[in-house]
Coordinates of C-alpha atoms in Angstrom, one line a residue:
X1 CA 7.2 46.1 39.7
X2 CA 6.7 42.6 41.0
X3 CA 6.7 39.7 38.6
X4 CA 5.3 36.1 38.9
X5 CA 8.5 34.0 38.4
X6 CA 6.9 30.6 39.0
X7 CA 7.8 29.3 35.5
X8 CA 11.3 30.7 35.7
X9 CA 12.1 29.3 39.1
X10 CA 10.7 25.9 38.2
X11 CA 12.9 25.8 35.0
X12 CA 16.0 27.1 36.9
X13 CA 15.6 24.7 39.8
X14 CA 14.6 21.7 37.7
X15 CA 17.2 22.1 34.9
X16 CA 20.0 23.3 37.2
X17 CA 19.7 20.5 39.7
X18 CA 19.1 17.9 37.0
X19 CA 22.4 19.1 35.4
X20 CA 24.4 18.7 38.6
X21 CA 22.9 15.4 39.6
X22 CA 23.0 14.1 36.0
X23 CA 26.7 14.8 35.9
X24 CA 27.2 13.2 39.3
X25 CA 25.3 10.1 38.1
X26 CA 27.5 9.8 35.0
X27 CA 30.7 10.1 37.1
X28 CA 29.4 7.2 39.2
X29 CA 28.8 5.1 36.1
X30 CA 25.1 5.4 36.6
X31 CA 22.5 6.6 34.0
X32 CA 22.0 10.4 33.9
X33 CA 18.3 9.7 34.0
X34 CA 18.7 8.6 37.6
X35 CA 20.1 12.1 38.4
X36 CA 17.1 13.7 36.7
X37 CA 14.7 11.7 38.9
X38 CA 16.6 12.5 42.1
X39 CA 16.4 16.2 41.1
X40 CA 12.7 16.0 40.9
X41 CA 12.5 14.3 44.3
X42 CA 14.7 17.1 45.8
X43 CA 12.5 19.9 44.5
X44 CA 9.2 18.0 45.2
X45 CA 6.8 18.4 48.1
X46 CA 8.1 15.2 49.8
X47 CA 11.5 16.7 50.7
X48 CA 12.4 19.8 52.8
X49 CA 13.5 23.1 51.2
X50 CA 12.3 24.7 47.9
X51 CA 9.2 23.1 46.4
X52 CA 8.7 23.7 42.6
X53 CA 5.2 24.4 41.3
X54 CA 3.7 21.0 40.5
X55 CA 1.3 22.3 37.9
X56 CA 4.0 24.2 36.0
X57 CA 6.4 21.3 36.1
X58 CA 3.6 19.0 34.8
X59 CA 2.9 21.2 31.8
X60 CA 6.5 21.5 31.0
X61 CA 6.7 17.7 31.1
X62 CA 3.8 17.5 28.7
X63 CA 5.8 19.8 26.3
X64 CA 8.7 17.3 26.6
X65 CA 6.4 14.4 25.7
X66 CA 5.1 16.3 22.7
X67 CA 8.5 17.2 21.3
X68 CA 10.0 13.7 22.0
X69 CA 7.1 11.9 20.3
X70 CA 7.2 14.3 17.4
X71 CA 10.9 13.3 17.0
X72 CA 9.9 9.6 17.1
X73 CA 7.4 10.3 14.4
X74 CA 10.0 12.0 12.2
X75 CA 11.8 8.6 12.1
X76 CA 8.8 6.5 11.4
X77 CA 6.5 6.1 8.4
X78 CA 3.1 4.5 8.2
X79 CA 4.8 1.6 6.4
X80 CA 7.1 1.1 9.4
X81 CA 4.1 0.7 11.7
X82 CA 2.1 -1.5 9.3
X83 CA 5.2 -3.7 8.8
X84 CA 5.0 -4.9 12.5
X85 CA 1.2 -4.9 12.9
X86 CA 1.0 -8.7 13.1
X87 CA 3.2 -8.8 16.2
X88 CA 2.6 -5.4 17.7
X89 CA -1.2 -5.4 17.6
X90 CA -2.0 -8.8 19.2
X91 CA 1.1 -8.7 21.3
X92 CA 0.3 -5.4 22.9
X93 CA -3.3 -6.3 23.7
X94 CA -2.3 -9.7 25.1
X95 CA 0.6 -8.2 27.2
X96 CA -1.7 -5.5 28.6
X97 CA -4.3 -8.2 29.5
X98 CA -1.7 -10.3 31.3
X99 CA -0.3 -7.3 33.2
X100 CA -3.7 -6.0 34.1
X101 CA -4.7 -9.5 35.5
X102 CA -1.5 -9.7 37.5
X103 CA -2.1 -6.2 39.0
X104 CA -5.7 -7.1 39.8
X105 CA -4.6 -10.4 41.4
X106 CA -2.0 -8.6 43.6
X107 CA -4.5 -5.9 44.6
X108 CA -7.1 -8.6 45.4
X109 CA -4.7 -10.1 47.9
X110 CA -4.7 -6.7 49.7
X111 CA -8.5 -6.7 49.9
X112 CA -9.1 -4.1 47.2
X113 CA -12.4 -4.0 45.3
X114 CA -13.0 -4.7 41.6
X115 CA -12.8 -1.1 40.5
X116 CA -9.6 -0.3 42.4
X117 CA -8.0 -3.5 41.3
X118 CA -8.9 -2.8 37.6
X119 CA -7.5 0.7 37.6
X120 CA -4.4 -0.4 39.4
X121 CA -3.8 -3.3 37.0
X122 CA -4.3 -1.1 33.9
X123 CA -1.9 1.5 35.3
X124 CA 0.8 -1.2 35.5
X125 CA 0.1 -2.5 32.0
X126 CA 1.2 0.4 29.8
X127 CA 4.8 1.6 29.3
X128 CA 6.1 5.1 28.8
X129 CA 6.8 6.0 25.2
X130 CA 9.2 8.7 26.4
X131 CA 11.4 6.3 28.4
X132 CA 11.3 3.8 25.5
X133 CA 12.4 6.4 22.9
X134 CA 15.3 7.6 25.0
X135 CA 16.5 4.0 25.7
X136 CA 16.3 3.0 22.0
X137 CA 17.9 6.2 20.8
X138 CA 20.7 5.9 23.3
X139 CA 21.6 2.4 21.9
X140 CA 21.2 3.4 18.3
X141 CA 18.4 0.8 17.6
X142 CA 15.4 3.1 17.2
X143 CA 15.5 2.6 13.4
X144 CA 16.1 -1.2 13.6
X145 CA 13.4 -3.8 13.2
X146 CA 13.5 -4.4 17.0
X147 CA 13.0 -0.7 17.4
X148 CA 10.0 -0.7 15.0
X149 CA 8.4 -3.5 16.9
X150 CA 8.9 -1.9 20.3
X151 CA 7.5 1.5 19.1
X152 CA 4.6 -0.1 17.2
X153 CA 3.8 -2.0 20.4
X154 CA 3.7 1.2 22.4
X155 CA 1.6 3.0 19.9
X156 CA -1.0 0.2 20.2
X157 CA -0.8 0.5 24.0
X158 CA -1.4 4.3 23.8
X159 CA -4.4 3.8 21.5
X160 CA -5.8 1.2 23.9
X161 CA -5.3 3.6 26.8
X162 CA -7.2 6.4 25.0
X163 CA -10.2 4.0 24.9
X164 CA -9.8 3.1 28.6
X165 CA -9.7 6.8 29.6
X166 CA -12.9 7.5 27.7
X167 CA -14.8 4.4 29.0
X168 CA -13.8 4.6 32.6
X169 CA -16.1 7.5 33.7
X170 CA -19.3 6.0 32.4
X171 CA -18.4 2.7 33.9
X172 CA -17.3 4.1 37.3
X173 CA -20.7 3.6 39.0
X174 CA -20.8 -0.1 38.0
X175 CA -17.2 -0.6 39.3
X176 CA -18.0 0.8 42.7
X177 CA -16.8 4.4 42.2
X178 CA -18.6 7.7 41.7
X179 CA -19.6 9.2 38.4
X180 CA -18.3 12.6 37.3
X181 CA -21.7 14.2 37.5
X182 CA -25.3 13.3 38.4
X183 CA -26.4 13.0 34.7
X184 CA -27.3 9.6 33.3
X185 CA -24.3 8.4 31.3
X186 CA -24.8 7.7 27.6
X187 CA -25.0 4.0 26.5
X188 CA -21.6 2.2 26.5
X189 CA -21.9 1.4 22.8
X190 CA -22.3 5.1 21.9
X191 CA -19.3 6.1 24.0
X192 CA -17.2 3.4 22.5
X193 CA -18.3 4.2 19.0
X194 CA -17.7 7.9 19.4
X195 CA -14.2 7.2 20.7
X196 CA -13.3 5.1 17.7
X197 CA -14.8 7.6 15.4
X198 CA -12.8 10.5 16.9
X199 CA -9.5 8.6 16.8
X200 CA -10.2 7.3 13.3
X201 CA -11.1 10.8 12.1
X202 CA -7.8 12.2 13.5
X203 CA -5.7 9.5 12.0
X204 CA -7.4 9.8 8.6
X205 CA -7.1 13.6 8.7
X206 CA -3.3 13.4 9.4
X207 CA -2.7 10.7 6.8
X208 CA -4.8 12.1 4.0
X209 CA -4.5 15.9 4.6
X210 CA -1.6 16.2 6.9
X211 CA 0.9 14.3 4.8
X212 CA 0.2 16.6 1.9
X213 CA -0.2 20.0 3.7
X214 CA 2.6 19.7 6.3
X215 CA 5.5 18.9 3.9
X216 CA 4.3 21.8 1.7
X217 CA 4.2 24.2 4.7
X218 CA 7.7 23.1 5.7
X219 CA 9.0 23.6 2.1
X220 CA 7.3 27.1 2.0
X221 CA 9.0 28.1 5.2
X222 CA 12.4 26.7 4.1
X223 CA 12.2 28.9 1.0
X224 CA 12.4 32.0 3.2
X225 CA 16.0 31.0 4.1
X226 CA 15.3 31.9 7.8
X227 CA 16.5 29.3 10.3
X228 CA 14.5 30.9 13.0
X229 CA 11.2 30.6 11.0
X230 CA 12.0 27.0 10.1
X231 CA 12.7 26.0 13.8
X232 CA 9.5 27.9 14.8
X233 CA 7.5 26.0 12.1
X234 CA 8.7 22.7 13.3
X235 CA 8.0 23.4 17.0
X236 CA 4.7 25.0 16.3
X237 CA 3.5 22.1 14.2
X238 CA 4.4 19.6 16.9
X239 CA 2.7 21.5 19.8
X240 CA -0.4 22.8 18.0
X241 CA -1.2 19.5 16.3
X242 CA -0.7 17.6 19.6
X243 CA -2.9 20.1 21.4
X244 CA -5.6 20.1 18.7
X245 CA -5.6 16.3 18.7
X246 CA -6.3 16.3 22.4
X247 CA -9.0 19.0 22.3
X248 CA -10.8 18.1 19.2
X249 CA -10.4 14.3 18.9
X250 CA -9.7 13.2 22.5
X251 CA -6.3 11.8 21.5
X252 CA -3.4 12.1 23.8
X253 CA -0.7 14.8 23.4
X254 CA 1.9 12.1 22.8
X255 CA -0.1 10.3 20.1
X256 CA -1.0 13.5 18.4
X257 CA 2.6 14.7 18.3
X258 CA 3.7 11.3 17.0
X259 CA 1.4 11.4 14.0
X260 CA 2.4 15.0 13.4
X261 CA 6.1 13.9 13.1
X262 CA 5.2 10.9 11.0
X263 CA 3.4 12.9 8.3
X264 CA 6.1 15.6 8.4
X265 CA 8.5 12.7 7.6
X266 CA 7.2 12.9 4.0
X267 CA 9.0 16.2 3.6
X268 CA 12.5 16.3 2.1
X269 CA 13.3 18.6 5.1
X270 CA 12.5 16.0 7.7
X271 CA 16.1 15.4 8.7
X272 CA 16.6 19.1 9.1
X273 CA 13.4 19.3 11.2
X274 CA 14.7 16.6 13.5
X275 CA 18.0 18.4 13.9
X276 CA 16.4 21.8 14.6
X277 CA 14.1 20.4 17.3
X278 CA 16.7 18.2 19.0
X279 CA 18.0 20.7 21.6
X280 CA 14.4 21.6 22.8
X281 CA 13.4 17.9 22.8
X282 CA 16.3 17.0 25.0
X283 CA 15.8 19.9 27.4
X284 CA 12.1 19.3 27.9
X285 CA 12.7 15.5 28.1
X286 CA 14.8 16.2 31.2
X287 CA 11.8 18.1 32.7
X288 CA 9.6 15.1 32.1
X289 CA 11.8 12.9 34.3
X290 CA 12.1 15.7 36.9
X291 CA 8.3 15.9 37.1
X292 CA 8.2 12.2 37.7
X293 CA 10.5 12.6 40.6
X294 CA 8.4 15.4 42.0
X295 CA 5.4 13.1 42.2
X296 CA 7.2 10.5 44.2
X297 CA 6.3 10.0 47.9
X298 CA 9.3 8.3 49.6
X299 CA 7.2 7.4 52.6
X300 CA 5.5 4.6 50.7
X301 CA 8.9 2.8 50.7
X302 CA 8.7 2.7 54.5
X303 CA 5.0 2.2 55.0
X304 CA 4.5 -0.5 52.3
X305 CA 7.9 -1.9 51.2
X306 CA 6.5 -5.4 50.3
X307 CA 3.7 -3.9 48.2
X308 CA 6.3 -1.7 46.4
X309 CA 8.3 -4.9 45.7
X310 CA 5.2 -6.6 44.3
X311 CA 4.4 -3.7 42.0
X312 CA 8.0 -3.4 40.7
X313 CA 8.0 -7.2 40.2
X314 CA 4.9 -7.0 38.0
X315 CA 6.3 -4.1 36.0
X316 CA 9.8 -5.5 35.4
X317 CA 9.3 -9.3 35.5
X318 CA 5.6 -10.0 34.8
X319 CA 5.2 -7.6 31.9
X320 CA 8.6 -8.4 30.5
X321 CA 8.3 -12.2 30.6
X322 CA 4.8 -12.0 29.0
X323 CA 6.1 -9.8 26.2
X324 CA 9.1 -11.9 25.6
X325 CA 7.1 -15.1 25.3
X326 CA 4.6 -13.4 23.0
X327 CA 7.4 -12.2 20.7
X328 CA 9.0 -15.7 20.6
X329 CA 5.5 -17.2 19.9
X330 CA 5.5 -15.0 16.7
X331 CA 8.8 -16.7 15.7
X332 CA 11.1 -13.7 16.3
X333 CA 14.6 -14.3 17.7
X334 CA 15.7 -13.9 21.3
X335 CA 17.3 -10.5 20.7
X336 CA 13.9 -9.1 19.6
X337 CA 12.1 -10.7 22.5
X338 CA 14.6 -9.3 25.0
X339 CA 14.5 -5.8 23.4
X340 CA 10.7 -5.7 23.6
X341 CA 10.8 -7.1 27.1
X342 CA 13.3 -4.4 28.3
X343 CA 11.3 -1.7 26.5
X344 CA 8.1 -2.6 28.5
X345 CA 9.8 -3.0 31.8
X346 CA 8.7 0.4 33.0
X347 CA 5.6 2.6 33.3
X348 CA 5.1 6.3 32.8
X349 CA 2.8 9.1 31.7
X350 CA -0.4 7.2 30.9
X351 CA -0.1 5.4 34.3
X352 CA -0.1 8.8 36.1
X353 CA -3.1 10.0 34.0
X354 CA -5.1 6.9 34.7
X355 CA -4.2 6.9 38.4
X356 CA -5.3 10.5 38.7
X357 CA -8.6 9.8 36.9
X358 CA -9.2 6.7 39.1
X359 CA -8.8 8.9 42.2
X360 CA -11.2 11.5 40.9
X361 CA -13.8 8.7 40.2
X362 CA -13.4 7.2 43.6
X363 CA -11.9 4.0 42.2
X364 CA -8.3 4.4 43.5
X365 CA -7.0 5.4 46.9
X366 CA -4.1 7.7 47.6
X367 CA -2.1 4.6 48.6
X368 CA -2.8 3.1 45.2
X369 CA -1.5 6.2 43.4
X370 CA 1.6 6.3 45.6
X371 CA 2.4 2.6 44.8
X372 CA 2.0 3.3 41.0
X373 CA 4.3 6.3 41.3
X374 CA 6.8 4.3 43.3
X375 CA 6.7 1.6 40.7
X376 CA 7.2 4.2 37.9
X377 CA 10.1 5.9 39.4
X378 CA 12.0 2.7 40.3
X379 CA 11.3 1.0 37.0
X380 CA 12.4 4.1 35.0
X381 CA 15.6 4.3 37.1
X382 CA 16.3 0.7 36.5
X383 CA 15.4 0.6 32.8
X384 CA 18.8 1.6 31.3
X385 CA 20.4 -1.1 33.4
X386 CA 17.9 -3.6 32.1
X387 CA 18.7 -2.7 28.5
X388 CA 22.4 -3.1 29.3
X389 CA 21.7 -6.7 30.4
X390 CA 20.1 -7.7 27.0
X391 CA 23.2 -8.9 25.2
X392 CA 25.0 -10.5 28.2
X393 CA 21.8 -12.3 29.2
X394 CA 21.0 -13.5 25.6
X395 CA 24.6 -14.8 25.2
X396 CA 24.5 -16.6 28.6
X397 CA 21.1 -18.1 27.9
X398 CA 22.2 -19.3 24.5
X399 CA 25.4 -20.9 26.0
X400 CA 23.6 -22.7 28.8
X401 CA 20.2 -23.6 27.4
X402 CA 19.5 -26.0 24.5
X403 CA 15.9 -24.9 24.6
X404 CA 16.9 -21.2 24.1
X405 CA 19.1 -22.2 21.1
X406 CA 16.1 -23.9 19.6
X407 CA 13.9 -20.9 20.2
X408 CA 16.5 -18.6 18.7
X409 CA 16.6 -20.7 15.6
X410 CA 12.8 -20.1 15.6
X411 CA 11.9 -22.9 13.2
X412 CA 10.8 -20.0 11.1
X413 CA 9.6 -21.2 7.6
X414 CA 10.9 -17.9 6.2
X415 CA 14.4 -18.4 7.7
X416 CA 15.4 -20.8 5.0
X417 CA 15.3 -20.4 1.3
X418 CA 13.2 -23.1 -0.3
X419 CA 15.3 -25.6 -2.3
X420 CA 13.3 -25.0 -5.5
X421 CA 14.0 -21.2 -5.1
X422 CA 17.6 -21.7 -4.1
X423 CA 18.4 -23.7 -7.3
X424 CA 17.8 -20.5 -9.2
X425 CA 20.1 -18.4 -7.1
X426 CA 23.2 -20.5 -6.7
X427 CA 25.5 -18.5 -8.8
X428 CA 26.2 -14.8 -9.3
X429 CA 23.3 -13.4 -7.4
X430 CA 23.1 -10.2 -5.4
X431 CA 22.5 -10.6 -1.7
X432 CA 20.5 -7.5 -0.7
X433 CA 20.3 -6.8 3.0
X434 CA 17.3 -4.6 3.8
X435 CA 14.2 -3.9 1.7
X436 CA 13.2 -0.4 2.8
X437 CA 13.0 2.6 0.6
X438 CA 16.6 2.2 -0.7
X439 CA 16.5 -1.6 -0.9
X440 CA 13.2 -1.7 -2.8
X441 CA 14.5 0.7 -5.4
X442 CA 17.7 -1.4 -5.9
X443 CA 15.5 -4.6 -6.0
X444 CA 13.3 -3.0 -8.7
X445 CA 16.3 -2.1 -10.8
X446 CA 17.8 -5.6 -10.5
X447 CA 14.4 -7.1 -11.4
X448 CA 14.0 -5.0 -14.5
X449 CA 17.5 -6.2 -15.7
X450 CA 16.7 -9.8 -15.0
X451 CA 19.6 -10.1 -12.4
X452 CA 18.8 -12.6 -9.6
X453 CA 18.9 -11.3 -6.1
X454 CA 18.1 -12.6 -2.6
X455 CA 16.6 -10.2 0.0
X456 CA 17.7 -10.6 3.6
X457 CA 15.2 -8.9 5.9
X458 CA 14.3 -9.0 9.6
X459 CA 10.7 -8.2 9.0
X460 CA 9.0 -11.6 8.6
X461 CA 5.8 -10.1 7.2
X462 CA 7.7 -8.4 4.5
X463 CA 9.6 -11.6 3.7
X464 CA 6.3 -13.4 3.4
X465 CA 4.9 -10.7 1.0
X466 CA 8.1 -10.8 -1.1
X467 CA 7.8 -14.6 -1.5
X468 CA 4.2 -14.2 -2.6
X469 CA 5.6 -12.0 -5.4
X470 CA 8.1 -14.7 -6.3
X471 CA 11.0 -12.7 -4.9
X472 CA 13.6 -14.8 -3.1
X473 CA 13.8 -13.6 0.5
X474 CA 15.2 -14.9 3.8
X475 CA 14.0 -13.8 7.3
X476 CA 16.7 -12.9 9.8
X477 CA 19.6 -10.7 10.9
X478 CA 22.3 -10.7 8.3
X479 CA 24.9 -10.3 11.1
X480 CA 24.3 -14.0 11.9
X481 CA 26.3 -16.2 9.6
X482 CA 23.5 -18.8 9.3
X483 CA 21.3 -16.1 7.7
X484 CA 23.8 -15.2 5.0
X485 CA 24.5 -18.9 4.4
X486 CA 20.8 -19.3 3.7
X487 CA 21.1 -16.5 1.1
X488 CA 23.9 -18.5 -0.5
X489 CA 26.5 -15.8 0.1
X490 CA 29.3 -18.2 -0.9
X491 CA 28.3 -18.1 -4.6
X492 CA 27.0 -14.5 -4.7
X493 CA 28.6 -11.8 -6.9
X494 CA 27.9 -9.0 -4.5
X495 CA 26.7 -8.2 -1.0
X496 CA 24.6 -5.0 -0.8
X497 CA 23.9 -3.6 2.7
X498 CA 21.0 -1.2 2.3
X499 CA 19.9 -0.8 5.9
X500 CA 20.3 2.5 7.8
X501 CA 21.8 0.8 11.0
X502 CA 25.4 0.2 10.2
X503 CA 26.5 -1.2 13.5
X504 CA 26.4 -4.8 12.2
X505 CA 28.2 -4.1 9.0
X506 CA 31.6 -5.5 10.3
X507 CA 30.0 -8.9 11.2
X508 CA 28.2 -9.1 7.8
X509 CA 31.3 -8.2 5.9
X510 CA 33.4 -10.6 7.9
X511 CA 31.1 -13.5 7.2
X512 CA 30.8 -12.6 3.5
X513 CA 34.6 -12.4 3.1
X514 CA 35.2 -15.6 5.0
X515 CA 32.7 -17.6 2.8
X516 CA 33.4 -15.7 -0.4
X517 CA 36.8 -13.9 -0.5
X518 CA 36.1 -12.4 -3.9
X519 CA 32.7 -10.9 -3.2
X520 CA 32.2 -7.2 -3.6
X521 CA 30.5 -5.3 -0.8
X522 CA 28.5 -2.1 -1.2
X523 CA 27.1 -0.2 1.8
X524 CA 24.9 2.8 2.4
X525 CA 25.9 5.4 5.0
X526 CA 23.6 7.8 6.8
X527 CA 26.2 10.4 7.5
X528 CA 29.8 11.5 6.9
X529 CA 30.7 10.0 10.3
X530 CA 29.2 6.6 9.2
X531 CA 31.1 6.8 6.0
X532 CA 34.4 7.4 7.8
X533 CA 33.8 4.4 10.1
X534 CA 32.7 2.1 7.3
X535 CA 35.8 3.1 5.3
X536 CA 37.9 1.2 7.9
X537 CA 36.0 -2.0 7.1
X538 CA 36.5 -4.3 4.1
X539 CA 34.0 -2.4 2.1
X540 CA 34.4 -1.7 -1.7
X541 CA 31.9 1.1 -2.1
X542 CA 30.1 3.4 0.3
X543 CA 27.0 5.4 -0.8
X544 CA 25.3 8.4 1.0
X545 CA 22.0 10.1 0.6
X546 CA 18.7 8.3 -0.1
X547 CA 17.2 8.8 -3.5
X548 CA 20.6 9.4 -5.1
X549 CA 22.0 6.6 -2.9
X550 CA 19.5 4.1 -4.3
X551 CA 20.1 5.2 -7.9
X552 CA 23.9 5.2 -7.6
X553 CA 24.0 1.8 -5.9
X554 CA 21.7 0.3 -8.4
X555 CA 23.7 1.6 -11.4
X556 CA 26.9 0.4 -9.8
X557 CA 25.5 -3.1 -9.2
X558 CA 24.1 -3.4 -12.7
X559 CA 27.5 -2.6 -14.3
X560 CA 29.1 -5.2 -12.1
X561 CA 26.8 -8.2 -12.3
X562 CA 24.8 -7.7 -15.6
X563 CA 25.3 -10.6 -18.0
X564 CA 28.1 -10.1 -20.6
X565 CA 27.1 -7.7 -23.4
X566 CA 24.1 -6.5 -21.4
X567 CA 25.0 -3.3 -19.7
X568 CA 22.6 -0.4 -18.9
X569 CA 22.7 2.3 -21.5

């Protein structure tokens, strides 16, 4: 009997060709992502031969977005997002405003109307969370402070775009487009209020109910001992919550899946959930990039090459420069500014959604959509290379520019330990790098025993809060010698590195040993592989796990630095 094989052929063609071209790209020392995009172009309607079903590919791409953002949520807590709110919230809004104005100005030179220019500018202002996640994960900086800021920035952008997508239809008539139906649209204040109410209700439901129910469900399934059921529970949670968020609360699939992962992070099985969903996430992420390639119309490169150059310039240069300047204005170092700038130097899924809506409302022409898609494909293809330029560019700028060196020093009031505070910590203190879950438990244990310690933390807002609690803290990256010097590492009894990212441990340890040869170094390790790598460094103790890790590290430190005759019982 005949069967409809649209889904199967789309999967076979998309994944198979992506595999071949991805391997070829890697062999040519190019990002595999470029191969995925070319695979999409090859099976898209713009090239001869087989044409995959666009609708099926689009839905498969949505699944990839859900699973990827669910994975991002598994690595983030609400505290992570709130810790960067002071830079991510105003920064994202300001950067979107700048990018939108740049896009509108460019479209204005082409003679486009207000509505077309506005939709065009907004489409260029928001980056792809999928591309960002893959880039940060590939470089191992997703769980770093720079990663937190970049993801928090994108979450704010996604929330802003939800509001834009809701407000655009009732405003279409005023902007020169057509309304979705002949009915009189509701008042703007009612539409805006309902949108905020829906988003707020979803977030509240996930944080109040979800963070209690989902870990319990995961624990219940884990008790069955069935790996299949556990994997099914994880995937079902990601997809059903994302779908429900979109249908019931008007929230995007990506944002719904992100919050689903974030509340599931509360479960003790969150690491297992991340591992079980990883193969599916990676496979469907490939289909996202293939679907982007399928949308691309190569003819726009021939018909409007200068316009394409202008679009790409706004995405890669305009947005990036604006974001970098905003991050620097918040007294973060150049490495953070460059990381955020590279993260935003691309556009993706929300841009496609907005462009499609703009066309349906008569606010955007087919040419405008083609330019947006061209800008997306080119910027996504170039994004891995842009990330690769971060460190060389930062080093070059610092070598050649006195202004850059001054900016990198930040004149941050939290980058130096006040003299009155330093006088209390000049001998035998513990230098505690990182004040997350593990670091906080260690700090609490030290505080209870009356042992002085200095926190080194990249999160300026956290450093400010610690100082308000009369806890000595220094803002900065402990891999930089000047930061450890500010923590008075030369007279410390111990260096405790309690951060999850261990890439900078050799630099921290080297600086500490140079300035204080007798100092003891204790480090946390995320995995057995991390522990093996750290064992090669000049590290005295390595701890694994999280809860037991914190307890073990705290007990060890107390036995080493407690005053004579005062040891924990």
